[in-house]
Amino acid sequence: MRTILGLVAMACAVPAAAQMDPVVTAQGQLLSATMRGHAERDAARLRRGVPPKSAAQRKHEADCAQLWQLRDRMTRAQRVRLYDLCPR
């Protein structure tokens, strides 16, 4: 009799423990949708023939944009180097 009651009590407790936290579920769905969006965007770029950019390329572009804003404060030699490294 005790064993049956113990099994019934465990069977009732399992579904309650198996429920996911709504916040964790929402975060997982958001992350999944974000990654799916990135994959769709990358696939569309490939269909158009635009190759994907690496992280190094994106960093180089950001650095060049920042340097172009500072070119007024550069010496002539620094500006020549800027034009070599970061053509417009």
CSV table of N, CA and C in Angstrom, one decimal:
chain,number,residue,atom,x,y,z
A,1,MET,N,0.8,-1.2,0.0
A,1,MET,CA,0.0,0.0,0.0
A,1,MET,C,0.9,1.3,0.0
A,2,ARG,N,1.9,1.3,0.8
A,2,ARG,CA,2.8,2.4,0.9
A,2,ARG,C,3.5,2.6,-0.4
A,3,THR,N,3.9,1.6,-1.1
A,3,THR,CA,4.6,1.7,-2.4
A,3,THR,C,3.7,2.3,-3.4
A,4,ILE,N,2.4,1.9,-3.4
A,4,ILE,CA,1.5,2.5,-4.4
A,4,ILE,C,1.3,4.0,-4.1
A,5,LEU,N,1.1,4.3,-2.9
A,5,LEU,CA,1.0,5.8,-2.5
A,5,LEU,C,2.2,6.5,-2.9
A,6,GLY,N,3.4,5.9,-2.7
A,6,GLY,CA,4.6,6.6,-3.0
A,6,GLY,C,4.8,6.8,-4.5
A,7,LEU,N,4.4,5.8,-5.3
A,7,LEU,CA,4.4,5.9,-6.7
A,7,LEU,C,3.4,7.0,-7.2
A,8,VAL,N,2.2,7.0,-6.6
A,8,VAL,CA,1.3,8.1,-7.0
A,8,VAL,C,1.8,9.5,-6.7
A,9,ALA,N,2.4,9.6,-5.5
A,9,ALA,CA,2.9,10.9,-5.1
A,9,ALA,C,4.1,11.3,-6.1
A,10,MET,N,4.9,10.4,-6.5
A,10,MET,CA,6.0,10.7,-7.4
A,10,MET,C,5.4,11.0,-8.8
A,11,ALA,N,4.4,10.3,-9.2
A,11,ALA,CA,3.8,10.6,-10.5
A,11,ALA,C,3.2,12.0,-10.6
A,12,CYS,N,2.6,12.5,-9.4
A,12,CYS,CA,2.0,13.8,-9.4
A,12,CYS,C,3.1,14.9,-9.3
A,13,ALA,N,4.3,14.6,-8.7
A,13,ALA,CA,5.3,15.6,-8.6
A,13,ALA,C,6.1,15.7,-9.9
A,14,VAL,N,6.2,14.7,-10.7
A,14,VAL,CA,7.0,14.8,-11.9
A,14,VAL,C,6.5,15.9,-12.9
A,15,PRO,N,5.2,15.9,-13.2
A,15,PRO,CA,4.8,16.9,-14.2
A,15,PRO,C,5.0,18.4,-13.7
A,16,ALA,N,4.9,18.6,-12.4
A,16,ALA,CA,5.1,19.9,-11.8
A,16,ALA,C,6.6,20.3,-12.0
A,17,ALA,N,7.5,19.3,-11.8
A,17,ALA,CA,8.9,19.6,-11.9
A,17,ALA,C,9.4,19.7,-13.3
A,18,ALA,N,8.6,19.1,-14.2
A,18,ALA,CA,9.0,19.0,-15.6
A,18,ALA,C,8.6,20.3,-16.4
A,19,GLN,N,7.8,21.2,-15.8
A,19,GLN,CA,7.4,22.4,-16.4
A,19,GLN,C,8.6,23.3,-16.5
A,20,MET,N,8.7,24.0,-17.7
A,20,MET,CA,9.8,24.9,-17.9
A,20,MET,C,9.5,26.3,-17.3
A,21,ASP,N,10.5,27.0,-16.9
A,21,ASP,CA,10.3,28.4,-16.5
A,21,ASP,C,10.0,29.2,-17.7
A,22,PRO,N,8.9,30.0,-17.6
A,22,PRO,CA,8.5,30.8,-18.7
A,22,PRO,C,9.5,31.8,-19.2
A,23,VAL,N,10.4,32.3,-18.3
A,23,VAL,CA,11.4,33.3,-18.7
A,23,VAL,C,12.5,32.6,-19.5
A,24,VAL,N,12.9,31.4,-19.1
A,24,VAL,CA,13.9,30.6,-19.8
A,24,VAL,C,13.3,30.2,-21.2
A,25,THR,N,12.1,29.8,-21.2
A,25,THR,CA,11.5,29.4,-22.5
A,25,THR,C,11.4,30.6,-23.4
A,26,ALA,N,11.1,31.8,-22.9
A,26,ALA,CA,11.0,33.0,-23.8
A,26,ALA,C,12.4,33.4,-24.3
A,27,GLN,N,13.4,33.3,-23.4
A,27,GLN,CA,14.8,33.6,-23.8
A,27,GLN,C,15.2,32.7,-24.9
A,28,GLY,N,14.9,31.4,-24.8
A,28,GLY,CA,15.3,30.4,-25.8
A,28,GLY,C,14.6,30.6,-27.1
A,29,GLN,N,13.4,31.0,-27.1
A,29,GLN,CA,12.6,31.3,-28.3
A,29,GLN,C,13.2,32.5,-29.0
A,30,LEU,N,13.5,33.6,-28.2
A,30,LEU,CA,14.1,34.8,-28.7
A,30,LEU,C,15.4,34.5,-29.4
A,31,LEU,N,16.3,33.8,-28.7
A,31,LEU,CA,17.6,33.4,-29.2
A,31,LEU,C,17.4,32.6,-30.5
A,32,SER,N,16.5,31.7,-30.5
A,32,SER,CA,16.3,30.8,-31.7
A,32,SER,C,15.8,31.7,-32.9
A,33,ALA,N,14.9,32.6,-32.6
A,33,ALA,CA,14.4,33.5,-33.7
A,33,ALA,C,15.5,34.4,-34.2
A,34,THR,N,16.3,34.9,-33.3
A,34,THR,CA,17.4,35.8,-33.7
A,34,THR,C,18.4,35.1,-34.6
A,35,MET,N,18.8,33.9,-34.2
A,35,MET,CA,19.7,33.1,-35.0
A,35,MET,C,19.1,32.7,-36.4
A,36,ARG,N,17.8,32.4,-36.4
A,36,ARG,CA,17.1,32.1,-37.6
A,36,ARG,C,17.1,33.3,-38.5
A,37,GLY,N,16.9,34.5,-38.0
A,37,GLY,CA,16.9,35.7,-38.7
A,37,GLY,C,18.3,36.0,-39.3
A,38,HIS,N,19.4,35.7,-38.6
A,38,HIS,CA,20.7,35.9,-39.1
A,38,HIS,C,21.0,34.9,-40.2
A,39,ALA,N,20.5,33.7,-40.1
A,39,ALA,CA,20.8,32.7,-41.1
A,39,ALA,C,20.0,33.1,-42.4
A,40,GLU,N,18.8,33.6,-42.2
A,40,GLU,CA,18.0,34.0,-43.4
A,40,GLU,C,18.7,35.2,-44.1
A,41,ARG,N,19.2,36.1,-43.3
A,41,ARG,CA,19.8,37.3,-43.9
A,41,ARG,C,21.1,36.9,-44.7
A,42,ASP,N,21.9,36.0,-44.1
A,42,ASP,CA,23.1,35.5,-44.7
A,42,ASP,C,22.8,34.7,-46.0
A,43,ALA,N,21.7,33.9,-46.0
A,43,ALA,CA,21.3,33.2,-47.2
A,43,ALA,C,20.9,34.1,-48.3
A,44,ALA,N,20.2,35.2,-47.9
A,44,ALA,CA,19.7,36.1,-48.9
A,44,ALA,C,20.9,36.9,-49.5
A,45,ARG,N,21.9,37.2,-48.7
A,45,ARG,CA,23.1,37.8,-49.3
A,45,ARG,C,23.8,36.9,-50.2
A,46,LEU,N,23.9,35.6,-49.9
A,46,LEU,CA,24.6,34.7,-50.8
A,46,LEU,C,23.9,34.5,-52.1
A,47,ARG,N,22.5,34.6,-52.0
A,47,ARG,CA,21.7,34.5,-53.2
A,47,ARG,C,22.0,35.7,-54.1
A,48,ARG,N,22.2,36.8,-53.5
A,48,ARG,CA,22.5,38.1,-54.3
A,48,ARG,C,23.9,38.1,-54.8
A,49,GLY,N,24.7,37.2,-54.3
A,49,GLY,CA,26.1,37.2,-54.7
A,49,GLY,C,27.1,38.0,-53.8
A,50,VAL,N,26.6,38.4,-52.6
A,50,VAL,CA,27.4,39.2,-51.7
A,50,VAL,C,28.1,38.2,-50.7
A,51,PRO,N,29.4,38.2,-50.7
A,51,PRO,CA,30.1,37.2,-49.8
A,51,PRO,C,30.0,37.7,-48.4
A,52,PRO,N,29.9,36.8,-47.4
A,52,PRO,CA,29.8,37.2,-46.0
A,52,PRO,C,31.1,37.9,-45.6
A,53,LYS,N,31.0,38.8,-44.6
A,53,LYS,CA,32.1,39.5,-44.1
A,53,LYS,C,32.6,38.8,-42.8
A,54,SER,N,33.9,38.7,-42.6
A,54,SER,CA,34.4,38.2,-41.4
A,54,SER,C,34.4,39.3,-40.3
A,55,ALA,N,34.6,38.8,-39.1
A,55,ALA,CA,34.7,39.8,-38.0
A,55,ALA,C,35.9,40.7,-38.1
A,56,ALA,N,37.0,40.2,-38.7
A,56,ALA,CA,38.1,41.1,-38.9
A,56,ALA,C,37.8,42.2,-39.9
A,57,GLN,N,37.1,41.8,-41.0
A,57,GLN,CA,36.7,42.8,-42.0
A,57,GLN,C,35.8,43.9,-41.4
A,58,ARG,N,34.8,43.5,-40.6
A,58,ARG,CA,34.0,44.5,-40.0
A,58,ARG,C,34.7,45.4,-39.0
A,59,LYS,N,35.7,44.8,-38.3
A,59,LYS,CA,36.5,45.6,-37.3
A,59,LYS,C,37.4,46.6,-38.1
A,60,HIS,N,37.9,46.1,-39.2
A,60,HIS,CA,38.8,47.0,-40.1
A,60,HIS,C,37.9,48.2,-40.6
A,61,GLU,N,36.7,47.9,-41.0
A,61,GLU,CA,35.9,49.0,-41.6
A,61,GLU,C,35.5,50.0,-40.5
A,62,ALA,N,35.2,49.5,-39.3
A,62,ALA,CA,34.9,50.4,-38.1
A,62,ALA,C,36.1,51.2,-37.8
A,63,ASP,N,37.3,50.6,-37.7
A,63,ASP,CA,38.5,51.4,-37.4
A,63,ASP,C,38.8,52.4,-38.4
A,64,CYS,N,38.6,52.1,-39.7
A,64,CYS,CA,38.9,53.0,-40.8
A,64,CYS,C,37.9,54.2,-40.7
A,65,ALA,N,36.6,53.9,-40.4
A,65,ALA,CA,35.6,55.0,-40.3
A,65,ALA,C,36.0,55.9,-39.2
A,66,GLN,N,36.5,55.4,-38.1
A,66,GLN,CA,36.9,56.2,-36.9
A,66,GLN,C,38.2,57.1,-37.3
A,67,LEU,N,39.1,56.5,-38.0
A,67,LEU,CA,40.3,57.2,-38.4
A,67,LEU,C,40.0,58.3,-39.4
A,68,TRP,N,39.0,58.1,-40.3
A,68,TRP,CA,38.7,59.1,-41.3
A,68,TRP,C,38.1,60.3,-40.6
A,69,GLN,N,37.4,60.1,-39.5
A,69,GLN,CA,36.9,61.2,-38.7
A,69,GLN,C,38.0,62.1,-38.0
A,70,LEU,N,39.1,61.4,-37.8
A,70,LEU,CA,40.2,62.1,-37.1
A,70,LEU,C,41.3,62.6,-38.0
A,71,ARG,N,41.1,62.5,-39.3
A,71,ARG,CA,42.1,62.9,-40.3
A,71,ARG,C,42.5,64.4,-40.2
A,72,ASP,N,41.6,65.2,-39.8
A,72,ASP,CA,42.0,66.7,-39.7
A,72,ASP,C,43.1,66.9,-38.7
A,73,ARG,N,43.2,66.1,-37.7
A,73,ARG,CA,44.2,66.2,-36.6
A,73,ARG,C,45.5,65.5,-37.0
A,74,MET,N,45.6,64.8,-38.2
A,74,MET,CA,46.8,64.0,-38.5
A,74,MET,C,47.8,64.9,-39.3
A,75,THR,N,49.0,64.4,-39.2
A,75,THR,CA,50.1,65.0,-40.0
A,75,THR,C,50.0,64.5,-41.4
A,76,ARG,N,50.7,65.1,-42.3
A,76,ARG,CA,50.7,64.7,-43.7
A,76,ARG,C,51.1,63.2,-43.9
A,77,ALA,N,52.1,62.8,-43.2
A,77,ALA,CA,52.6,61.4,-43.2
A,77,ALA,C,51.5,60.4,-42.7
A,78,GLN,N,50.8,60.8,-41.7
A,78,GLN,CA,49.7,60.0,-41.1
A,78,GLN,C,48.6,59.9,-42.1
A,79,ARG,N,48.2,61.0,-42.7
A,79,ARG,CA,47.1,61.0,-43.7
A,79,ARG,C,47.5,60.1,-44.9
A,80,VAL,N,48.7,60.2,-45.4
A,80,VAL,CA,49.2,59.3,-46.5
A,80,VAL,C,49.0,57.9,-46.1
A,81,ARG,N,49.4,57.5,-44.9
A,81,ARG,CA,49.3,56.2,-44.4
A,81,ARG,C,47.8,55.8,-44.3
A,82,LEU,N,47.0,56.7,-43.9
A,82,LEU,CA,45.5,56.4,-43.8
A,82,LEU,C,45.0,56.1,-45.2
A,83,TYR,N,45.4,56.9,-46.2
A,83,TYR,CA,44.9,56.7,-47.5
A,83,TYR,C,45.3,55.3,-48.1
A,84,ASP,N,46.5,54.9,-47.7
A,84,ASP,CA,47.0,53.6,-48.1
A,84,ASP,C,46.2,52.4,-47.4
A,85,LEU,N,46.0,52.6,-46.2
A,85,LEU,CA,45.3,51.5,-45.4
A,85,LEU,C,43.8,51.5,-45.5
A,86,CYS,N,43.2,52.7,-45.7
A,86,CYS,CA,41.8,52.8,-45.7
A,86,CYS,C,41.3,53.6,-46.9
A,87,PRO,N,41.4,53.1,-48.1
A,87,PRO,CA,40.9,53.8,-49.3
A,87,PRO,C,39.4,54.0,-49.2
A,88,ARG,N,38.9,55.1,-49.7
A,88,ARG,CA,37.5,55.4,-49.7
A,88,ARG,C,36.8,54.7,-50.9
